[in-house]
PDB file of C-alpha atoms in Angstrom:
ATOM      1  CA  GLU A   1     -17.772 -16.294  10.864  1.00 83.00           C
ATOM      2  CA  ILE A   2     -19.733 -18.851  12.416  1.00 89.00           C
ATOM      3  CA  VAL A   3     -18.517 -19.728  16.582  1.00 92.00           C
ATOM      4  CA  LEU A   4     -18.270 -22.579  18.009  1.00 95.00           C
ATOM      5  CA  THR A   5     -18.691 -22.562  21.863  1.00 98.00           C
ATOM      6  CA  GLN A   6     -18.049 -25.933  23.841  1.00 98.00           C
ATOM      7  CA  SER A   7     -18.646 -26.779  27.551  1.00 97.00           C
ATOM      8  CA  PRO A   8     -18.106 -27.545  29.732  1.00 97.00           C
ATOM      9  CA  GLY A   9     -13.772 -26.477  29.253  1.00 97.00           C
ATOM     10  CA  THR A  10     -13.043 -29.639  31.122  1.00 98.00           C
ATOM     11  CA  LEU A  11     -15.319 -32.662  32.587  1.00 98.00           C
ATOM     12  CA  SER A  12     -14.622 -35.006  35.736  1.00 98.00           C
ATOM     13  CA  LEU A  13     -15.882 -38.025  35.871  1.00 97.00           C
ATOM     14  CA  SER A  14     -15.096 -41.565  36.584  1.00 97.00           C
ATOM     15  CA  PRO A  15     -15.200 -45.020  34.443  1.00 97.00           C
ATOM     16  CA  GLY A  16     -18.193 -46.046  33.982  1.00 97.00           C
ATOM     17  CA  GLU A  17     -19.813 -42.676  33.663  1.00 98.00           C
ATOM     18  CA  ARG A  18     -21.904 -41.252  31.208  1.00 98.00           C
ATOM     19  CA  ALA A  19     -20.065 -37.950  29.898  1.00 98.00           C
ATOM     20  CA  THR A  20     -22.141 -35.137  27.623  1.00 98.00           C
ATOM     21  CA  LEU A  21     -20.073 -32.559  26.166  1.00 98.00           C
ATOM     22  CA  SER A  22     -21.788 -29.519  24.717  1.00 98.00           C
ATOM     23  CA  CYS A  23     -21.253 -27.739  21.022  1.00 97.00           C
ATOM     24  CA  ARG A  24     -22.792 -24.313  20.757  1.00 97.00           C
ATOM     25  CA  ALA A  25     -23.147 -22.614  17.391  1.00 94.00           C
ATOM     26  CA  SER A  26     -23.296 -18.723  17.173  1.00 93.00           C
ATOM     27  CA  GLN A  27     -25.174 -19.326  14.027  1.00 91.00           C
ATOM     28  CA  SER A  28     -27.304 -22.473  13.069  1.00 91.00           C
ATOM     29  CA  VAL A  29     -25.292 -24.803  11.450  1.00 90.00           C
ATOM     30  CA  SER A  30     -26.667 -27.233   9.235  1.00 83.00           C
ATOM     31  CA  GLY A  31     -26.437 -31.131  11.105  1.00 76.00           C
ATOM     32  CA  SER A  32     -24.743 -32.634   7.864  1.00 82.00           C
ATOM     33  CA  TYR A  33     -21.879 -29.995   8.722  1.00 92.00           C
ATOM     34  CA  LEU A  34     -20.808 -31.014  12.200  1.00 94.00           C
ATOM     35  CA  ALA A  35     -18.211 -33.458  13.543  1.00 96.00           C
ATOM     36  CA  TRP A  36     -16.602 -34.025  16.455  1.00 98.00           C
ATOM     37  CA  TYR A  37     -13.080 -35.533  17.350  1.00 98.00           C
ATOM     38  CA  GLN A  38     -10.828 -36.896  19.892  1.00 98.00           C
ATOM     39  CA  GLN A  39      -7.077 -36.384  20.376  1.00 98.00           C
ATOM     40  CA  ARG A  40      -4.748 -37.951  22.686  1.00 98.00           C
ATOM     41  CA  PRO A  41      -2.045 -36.269  23.943  1.00 96.00           C
ATOM     42  CA  GLY A  42       0.825 -35.750  21.353  1.00 96.00           C
ATOM     43  CA  GLN A  43      -1.420 -37.120  18.799  1.00 98.00           C
ATOM     44  CA  ALA A  44      -3.332 -36.436  15.714  1.00 98.00           C
ATOM     45  CA  PRO A  45      -7.446 -35.721  16.034  1.00 98.00           C
ATOM     46  CA  ARG A  46      -9.311 -38.817  15.280  1.00 98.00           C
ATOM     47  CA  LEU A  47     -12.909 -38.644  13.906  1.00 98.00           C
ATOM     48  CA  LEU A  48     -15.181 -39.797  15.732  1.00 98.00           C
ATOM     49  CA  ILE A  49     -18.396 -38.434  14.526  1.00 97.00           C
ATOM     50  CA  TYR A  50     -19.598 -36.699  11.101  1.00 95.00           C
ATOM     51  CA  GLY A  51     -23.122 -35.345  10.024  1.00 93.00           C
ATOM     52  CA  ALA A  52     -23.836 -34.510  13.829  1.00 94.00           C
ATOM     53  CA  SER A  53     -25.092 -37.984  14.269  1.00 95.00           C
ATOM     54  CA  SER A  54     -22.972 -40.852  12.480  1.00 95.00           C
ATOM     55  CA  ARG A  55     -19.962 -42.830  13.727  1.00 98.00           C
ATOM     56  CA  ALA A  56     -16.916 -42.777  11.719  1.00 97.00           C
ATOM     57  CA  THR A  57     -15.326 -46.365  11.230  1.00 96.00           C
ATOM     58  CA  GLY A  58     -13.959 -48.414  13.569  1.00 96.00           C
ATOM     59  CA  ILE A  59     -15.361 -46.220  16.625  1.00 98.00           C
ATOM     60  CA  PRO A  60     -17.339 -47.874  19.238  1.00 97.00           C
ATOM     61  CA  ASP A  61     -21.422 -47.158  19.542  1.00 97.00           C
ATOM     62  CA  ARG A  62     -20.632 -46.181  22.933  1.00 98.00           C
ATOM     63  CA  PHE A  63     -19.896 -42.864  21.144  1.00 98.00           C
ATOM     64  CA  SER A  64     -23.169 -41.363  19.937  1.00 98.00           C
ATOM     65  CA  GLY A  65     -23.562 -37.603  18.522  1.00 97.00           C
ATOM     66  CA  SER A  66     -27.273 -35.698  17.879  1.00 96.00           C
ATOM     67  CA  GLY A  67     -28.251 -32.045  18.147  1.00 95.00           C
ATOM     68  CA  SER A  68     -29.493 -29.574  15.235  1.00 93.00           C
ATOM     69  CA  GLY A  69     -29.319 -25.980  14.566  1.00 92.00           C
ATOM     70  CA  THR A  70     -26.904 -24.290  17.198  1.00 94.00           C
ATOM     71  CA  ASP A  71     -26.998 -26.905  19.824  1.00 96.00           C
ATOM     72  CA  PHE A  72     -24.931 -30.019  19.224  1.00 97.00           C
ATOM     73  CA  THR A  73     -23.822 -32.701  21.952  1.00 98.00           C
ATOM     74  CA  LEU A  74     -21.730 -35.705  22.166  1.00 98.00           C
ATOM     75  CA  THR A  75     -22.640 -38.386  24.313  1.00 98.00           C
ATOM     76  CA  ILE A  76     -20.433 -41.101  25.977  1.00 98.00           C
ATOM     77  CA  SER A  77     -22.421 -43.755  26.929  1.00 97.00           C
ATOM     78  CA  ARG A  78     -19.928 -45.648  29.540  1.00 97.00           C
ATOM     79  CA  LEU A  79     -16.280 -44.183  30.318  1.00 98.00           C
ATOM     80  CA  GLU A  80     -13.646 -46.154  29.510  1.00 98.00           C
ATOM     81  CA  PRO A  81     -10.062 -45.319  30.679  1.00 97.00           C
ATOM     82  CA  GLU A  82      -8.806 -44.612  27.406  1.00 97.00           C
ATOM     83  CA  ASP A  83     -11.453 -42.520  27.058  1.00 98.00           C
ATOM     84  CA  PHE A  84     -10.403 -39.659  29.165  1.00 98.00           C
ATOM     85  CA  VAL A  85      -8.698 -37.033  26.732  1.00 98.00           C
ATOM     86  CA  MET A  86      -9.785 -33.947  24.666  1.00 98.00           C
ATOM     87  CA  TYR A  87     -12.561 -33.387  22.589  1.00 98.00           C
ATOM     88  CA  TYR A  88     -13.470 -31.088  20.054  1.00 98.00           C
ATOM     89  CA  CYS A  89     -16.671 -30.329  17.444  1.00 98.00           C
ATOM     90  CA  GLN A  90     -16.155 -28.833  14.157  1.00 97.00           C
ATOM     91  CA  GLN A  91     -18.302 -27.010  11.698  1.00 95.00           C
ATOM     92  CA  TYR A  92     -18.181 -26.456   7.698  1.00 91.00           C
ATOM     93  CA  GLY A  93     -19.740 -23.221   6.952  1.00 81.00           C
ATOM     94  CA  SER A  94     -19.070 -20.814   4.301  1.00 70.00           C
ATOM     95  CA  SER A  95     -16.158 -18.355   5.295  1.00 67.00           C
ATOM     96  CA  PRO A  96     -14.159 -19.455   6.643  1.00 75.00           C
ATOM     97  CA  PRO A  97     -14.923 -23.550   5.617  1.00 81.00           C
ATOM     98  CA  ILE A  98     -14.149 -25.073   8.931  1.00 93.00           C
ATOM     99  CA  THR A  99     -14.102 -23.719  12.567  1.00 94.00           C
ATOM    100  CA  PHE A 100     -13.251 -26.136  15.284  1.00 96.00           C
ATOM    101  CA  GLY A 101     -14.950 -25.084  18.563  1.00 97.00           C
ATOM    102  CA  PRO A 102     -12.040 -24.688  21.856  1.00 98.00           C
ATOM    103  CA  GLY A 103     -12.328 -28.186  23.068  1.00 98.00           C
ATOM    104  CA  THR A 104     -13.849 -29.972  26.342  1.00 98.00           C
ATOM    105  CA  LYS A 105     -10.960 -32.064  28.825  1.00 98.00           C
ATOM    106  CA  VAL A 106     -12.476 -35.398  30.128  1.00 98.00           C
ATOM    107  CA  ASP A 107     -11.144 -36.042  32.866  1.00 96.00           C
ATOM    108  CA  ILE A 108     -10.430 -38.569  36.224  1.00 96.00           C
ATOM    109  CA  LYS A 109     -12.150 -37.830  38.671  1.00 93.00           C
TER     110      LYS A 109
ATOM    111  CA  GLN B   1      -5.560 -47.692   3.694  1.00 91.00           C
ATOM    112  CA  VAL B   2      -4.713 -43.655   2.808  1.00 94.00           C
ATOM    113  CA  GLN B   3      -1.982 -42.531   4.670  1.00 97.00           C
ATOM    114  CA  LEU B   4      -0.454 -38.967   4.842  1.00 98.00           C
ATOM    115  CA  GLN B   5       2.764 -38.040   6.441  1.00 98.00           C
ATOM    116  CA  GLU B   6       3.806 -34.258   6.730  1.00 98.00           C
ATOM    117  CA  SER B   7       8.053 -33.358   6.013  1.00 98.00           C
ATOM    118  CA  GLY B   8       9.622 -30.024   6.511  1.00 96.00           C
ATOM    119  CA  PRO B   9      12.116 -28.422   8.527  1.00 97.00           C
ATOM    120  CA  GLY B  10      11.393 -28.186  12.045  1.00 96.00           C
ATOM    121  CA  LEU B  11      13.018 -24.799  12.406  1.00 98.00           C
ATOM    122  CA  VAL B  12      12.048 -21.185  10.491  1.00 98.00           C
ATOM    123  CA  LYS B  13      13.279 -18.054  11.171  1.00 98.00           C
ATOM    124  CA  PRO B  14      10.954 -15.285  11.778  1.00 97.00           C
ATOM    125  CA  SER B  15      10.084 -12.962   8.854  1.00 97.00           C
ATOM    126  CA  GLN B  16      11.187 -16.512   6.395  1.00 98.00           C
ATOM    127  CA  THR B  17       8.843 -18.638   4.884  1.00 98.00           C
ATOM    128  CA  LEU B  18       7.596 -22.372   6.247  1.00 98.00           C
ATOM    129  CA  SER B  19       7.240 -24.762   3.693  1.00 98.00           C
ATOM    130  CA  LEU B  20       5.873 -27.789   4.261  1.00 98.00           C
ATOM    131  CA  THR B  21       5.110 -30.998   2.168  1.00 98.00           C
ATOM    132  CA  CYS B  22       2.296 -33.821   2.999  1.00 98.00           C
ATOM    133  CA  THR B  23       3.268 -37.347   0.593  1.00 98.00           C
ATOM    134  CA  VAL B  24      -0.114 -39.214   0.818  1.00 96.00           C
ATOM    135  CA  SER B  25      -0.065 -42.919   0.335  1.00 96.00           C
ATOM    136  CA  GLY B  26      -1.900 -46.062   0.045  1.00 94.00           C
ATOM    137  CA  GLY B  27      -4.151 -44.028  -3.144  1.00 91.00           C
ATOM    138  CA  SER B  28      -4.268 -41.515  -5.515  1.00 90.00           C
ATOM    139  CA  ILE B  29      -4.737 -37.817  -4.557  1.00 90.00           C
ATOM    140  CA  GLY B  30      -5.694 -37.260  -8.232  1.00 81.00           C
ATOM    141  CA  GLY B  31      -8.924 -37.813  -9.688  1.00 70.00           C
ATOM    142  CA  SER B  32     -10.540 -38.238  -6.235  1.00 73.00           C
ATOM    143  CA  ASP B  33     -13.410 -35.787  -4.653  1.00 83.00           C
ATOM    144  CA  TYR B  34     -11.743 -35.586  -1.569  1.00 92.00           C
ATOM    145  CA  TYR B  35     -10.492 -31.664   0.054  1.00 94.00           C
ATOM    146  CA  TRP B  36      -6.737 -32.269   1.304  1.00 96.00           C
ATOM    147  CA  ASN B  37      -5.973 -29.717   4.340  1.00 97.00           C
ATOM    148  CA  TRP B  38      -3.487 -27.713   7.127  1.00 98.00           C
ATOM    149  CA  LEU B  39      -4.099 -26.980  10.036  1.00 98.00           C
ATOM    150  CA  ARG B  40      -2.146 -26.723  13.104  1.00 98.00           C
ATOM    151  CA  GLN B  41      -2.079 -26.552  16.449  1.00 98.00           C
ATOM    152  CA  PRO B  42      -0.354 -24.378  19.317  1.00 98.00           C
ATOM    153  CA  ALA B  43       1.033 -26.325  22.310  1.00 97.00           C
ATOM    154  CA  GLY B  44      -1.430 -26.698  24.390  1.00 95.00           C
ATOM    155  CA  LYS B  45      -4.208 -24.833  22.520  1.00 97.00           C
ATOM    156  CA  GLY B  46      -6.931 -25.766  20.152  1.00 97.00           C
ATOM    157  CA  LEU B  47      -7.088 -26.769  16.458  1.00 98.00           C
ATOM    158  CA  GLU B  48      -6.651 -24.117  13.885  1.00 97.00           C
ATOM    159  CA  TRP B  49      -7.517 -24.713  10.376  1.00 97.00           C
ATOM    160  CA  VAL B  50      -5.060 -22.999   7.699  1.00 97.00           C
ATOM    161  CA  GLY B  51      -6.722 -23.977   3.894  1.00 97.00           C
ATOM    162  CA  ARG B  52      -7.571 -26.819   1.991  1.00 96.00           C
ATOM    163  CA  ILE B  53      -6.883 -27.249  -1.681  1.00 95.00           C
ATOM    164  CA  TYR B  54      -9.669 -29.389  -4.085  1.00 92.00           C
ATOM    165  CA  THR B  55      -7.429 -31.712  -6.806  1.00 85.00           C
ATOM    166  CA  SER B  56      -8.418 -28.954  -9.450  1.00 86.00           C
ATOM    167  CA  GLY B  57      -6.229 -26.642  -7.685  1.00 89.00           C
ATOM    168  CA  ILE B  58      -9.408 -24.636  -6.289  1.00 91.00           C
ATOM    169  CA  THR B  59      -7.993 -23.462  -2.647  1.00 95.00           C
ATOM    170  CA  LYS B  60      -9.591 -22.310   0.424  1.00 94.00           C
ATOM    171  CA  TYR B  61      -7.664 -20.055   3.254  1.00 95.00           C
ATOM    172  CA  ASN B  62      -8.834 -19.451   6.369  1.00 94.00           C
ATOM    173  CA  PRO B  63      -9.112 -15.328   6.459  1.00 92.00           C
ATOM    174  CA  SER B  64      -6.675 -14.579   9.139  1.00 93.00           C
ATOM    175  CA  LEU B  65      -3.949 -16.361   7.306  1.00 95.00           C
ATOM    176  CA  LYS B  66      -5.535 -15.542   3.639  1.00 89.00           C
ATOM    177  CA  SER B  67      -2.698 -13.187   2.897  1.00 93.00           C
ATOM    178  CA  ARG B  68       0.373 -15.164   3.657  1.00 97.00           C
ATOM    179  CA  VAL B  69      -0.307 -18.999   2.917  1.00 98.00           C
ATOM    180  CA  THR B  70      -0.372 -20.485  -0.418  1.00 98.00           C
ATOM    181  CA  ILE B  71      -1.289 -23.967  -0.990  1.00 98.00           C
ATOM    182  CA  SER B  72      -0.466 -26.338  -4.183  1.00 96.00           C
ATOM    183  CA  VAL B  73      -0.739 -29.474  -4.972  1.00 94.00           C
ATOM    184  CA  ASP B  74       1.302 -32.187  -7.053  1.00 93.00           C
ATOM    185  CA  THR B  75      -0.661 -35.039  -8.370  1.00 91.00           C
ATOM    186  CA  SER B  76       2.674 -36.673 -10.140  1.00 92.00           C
ATOM    187  CA  LYS B  77       3.857 -36.740  -6.503  1.00 95.00           C
ATOM    188  CA  ASN B  78       0.568 -37.643  -4.769  1.00 95.00           C
ATOM    189  CA  GLN B  79       1.699 -34.594  -2.336  1.00 96.00           C
ATOM    190  CA  PHE B  80       0.601 -31.246  -1.645  1.00 97.00           C
ATOM    191  CA  SER B  81       1.911 -28.146   0.146  1.00 98.00           C
ATOM    192  CA  LEU B  82       2.124 -25.144   2.399  1.00 98.00           C
ATOM    193  CA  ASN B  83       3.768 -22.287   2.108  1.00 98.00           C
ATOM    194  CA  LEU B  84       3.636 -19.812   4.840  1.00 98.00           C
ATOM    195  CA  THR B  85       5.557 -16.382   4.391  1.00 98.00           C
ATOM    196  CA  SER B  86       6.498 -13.940   7.060  1.00 97.00           C
ATOM    197  CA  VAL B  87       6.301 -16.269   9.912  1.00 98.00           C
ATOM    198  CA  THR B  88       6.787 -14.859  13.667  1.00 98.00           C
ATOM    199  CA  ALA B  89       6.946 -16.537  17.079  1.00 98.00           C
ATOM    200  CA  ALA B  90       3.080 -16.528  17.236  1.00 98.00           C
ATOM    201  CA  ASP B  91       3.298 -19.330  13.776  1.00 98.00           C
ATOM    202  CA  THR B  92       5.116 -21.995  16.137  1.00 98.00           C
ATOM    203  CA  ALA B  93       3.173 -24.738  16.235  1.00 98.00           C
ATOM    204  CA  VAL B  94       1.848 -28.616  15.057  1.00 98.00           C
ATOM    205  CA  TYR B  95       1.496 -28.663  11.893  1.00 98.00           C
ATOM    206  CA  TYR B  96      -1.305 -31.219  10.290  1.00 98.00           C
ATOM    207  CA  CYS B  97      -2.506 -32.140   7.054  1.00 98.00           C
ATOM    208  CA  ALA B  98      -5.382 -34.089   6.776  1.00 98.00           C
ATOM    209  CA  ARG B  99      -8.192 -34.758   4.038  1.00 96.00           C
ATOM    210  CA  ASP B 100     -12.145 -34.383   3.752  1.00 93.00           C
ATOM    211  CA  LEU B 101     -14.959 -34.747   1.962  1.00 89.00           C
ATOM    212  CA  LEU B 102     -18.130 -32.839   1.020  1.00 86.00           C
ATOM    213  CA  GLU B 103     -20.150 -34.603  -1.556  1.00 85.00           C
ATOM    214  CA  TRP B 104     -23.671 -33.806  -3.205  1.00 86.00           C
ATOM    215  CA  VAL B 105     -26.079 -36.430  -1.931  1.00 84.00           C
ATOM    216  CA  SER B 106     -29.698 -36.528  -2.959  1.00 87.00           C
ATOM    217  CA  GLY B 107     -30.060 -33.003  -3.057  1.00 87.00           C
ATOM    218  CA  ALA B 108     -27.989 -31.786  -0.567  1.00 84.00           C
ATOM    219  CA  TYR B 109     -24.047 -31.062   0.066  1.00 84.00           C
ATOM    220  CA  TYR B 110     -23.280 -33.919   3.187  1.00 87.00           C
ATOM    221  CA  TYR B 111     -19.900 -33.106   5.226  1.00 89.00           C
ATOM    222  CA  TYR B 112     -18.138 -36.529   6.154  1.00 93.00           C
ATOM    223  CA  GLY B 113     -15.362 -34.679   8.141  1.00 94.00           C
ATOM    224  CA  MET B 114     -11.676 -35.267   8.389  1.00 97.00           C
ATOM    225  CA  ASP B 115     -11.148 -38.794   8.401  1.00 96.00           C
ATOM    226  CA  VAL B 116      -7.338 -39.163   7.594  1.00 97.00           C
ATOM    227  CA  TRP B 117      -4.848 -36.889   9.332  1.00 98.00           C
ATOM    228  CA  GLY B 118      -1.078 -37.280   9.010  1.00 98.00           C
ATOM    229  CA  GLN B 119       0.664 -37.247  12.585  1.00 98.00           C
ATOM    230  CA  GLY B 120       1.780 -33.710  12.509  1.00 98.00           C
ATOM    231  CA  THR B 121       5.349 -31.973  12.683  1.00 98.00           C
ATOM    232  CA  THR B 122       6.581 -29.294  15.038  1.00 98.00           C
ATOM    233  CA  VAL B 123       7.512 -26.323  13.605  1.00 98.00           C
ATOM    234  CA  THR B 124       9.075 -23.361  15.742  1.00 98.00           C
ATOM    235  CA  VAL B 125       9.809 -20.132  14.300  1.00 98.00           C
ATOM    236  CA  SER B 126      12.966 -18.303  16.146  1.00 97.00           C
ATOM    237  CA  SER B 127      16.378 -17.222  15.441  1.00 95.00           C
TER     238      SER B 127
END
């Protein structure tokens, strides 16, 4: 089983600042199989990035993804007030097919 | 625009079976290339994938739950369902249904992520 680790657990920043979220895998993950989600309190997750770097439909271009192998990054170039929520990375693999990281919370400094 | 909606009892007694249904609207579940998933999230915790089904009926389950989980699909009703047996308090969570897509593109599989989710339904296991 591929285990995903996200860091930091909490990221404290101010609106307008740049956020860099890390997702590290215990084994190499094909970039085609790495996705990022945003989850607001009380809501279902929303797909932000798939294929490690492709933005999902309707996602603002301040969100970008990068990385390969075992290290992946979600970057939010300029934080808007609505971006201060939870973020999860997810990989598609063999067994089990789908695992998530524990999440990074972005909160207001 | 495809939408998913979970339904089922909000309270289940310990040792009983949790049964949920996800109804797909705005599109057909049958004949599509999508996979249909169940996930859950205990209060204040992260996401756990439970299992998935393809419209052909092929299923895959989380090994940690495999002995207790069954996912089925009813294309005539445009629904798929989750049964989780022998529940305990540890199964208390918000349960989500979601679709994802894995396609063969230019000689390799490409994963498009879970792009449509239900709003989630809270299931509490308690006597």
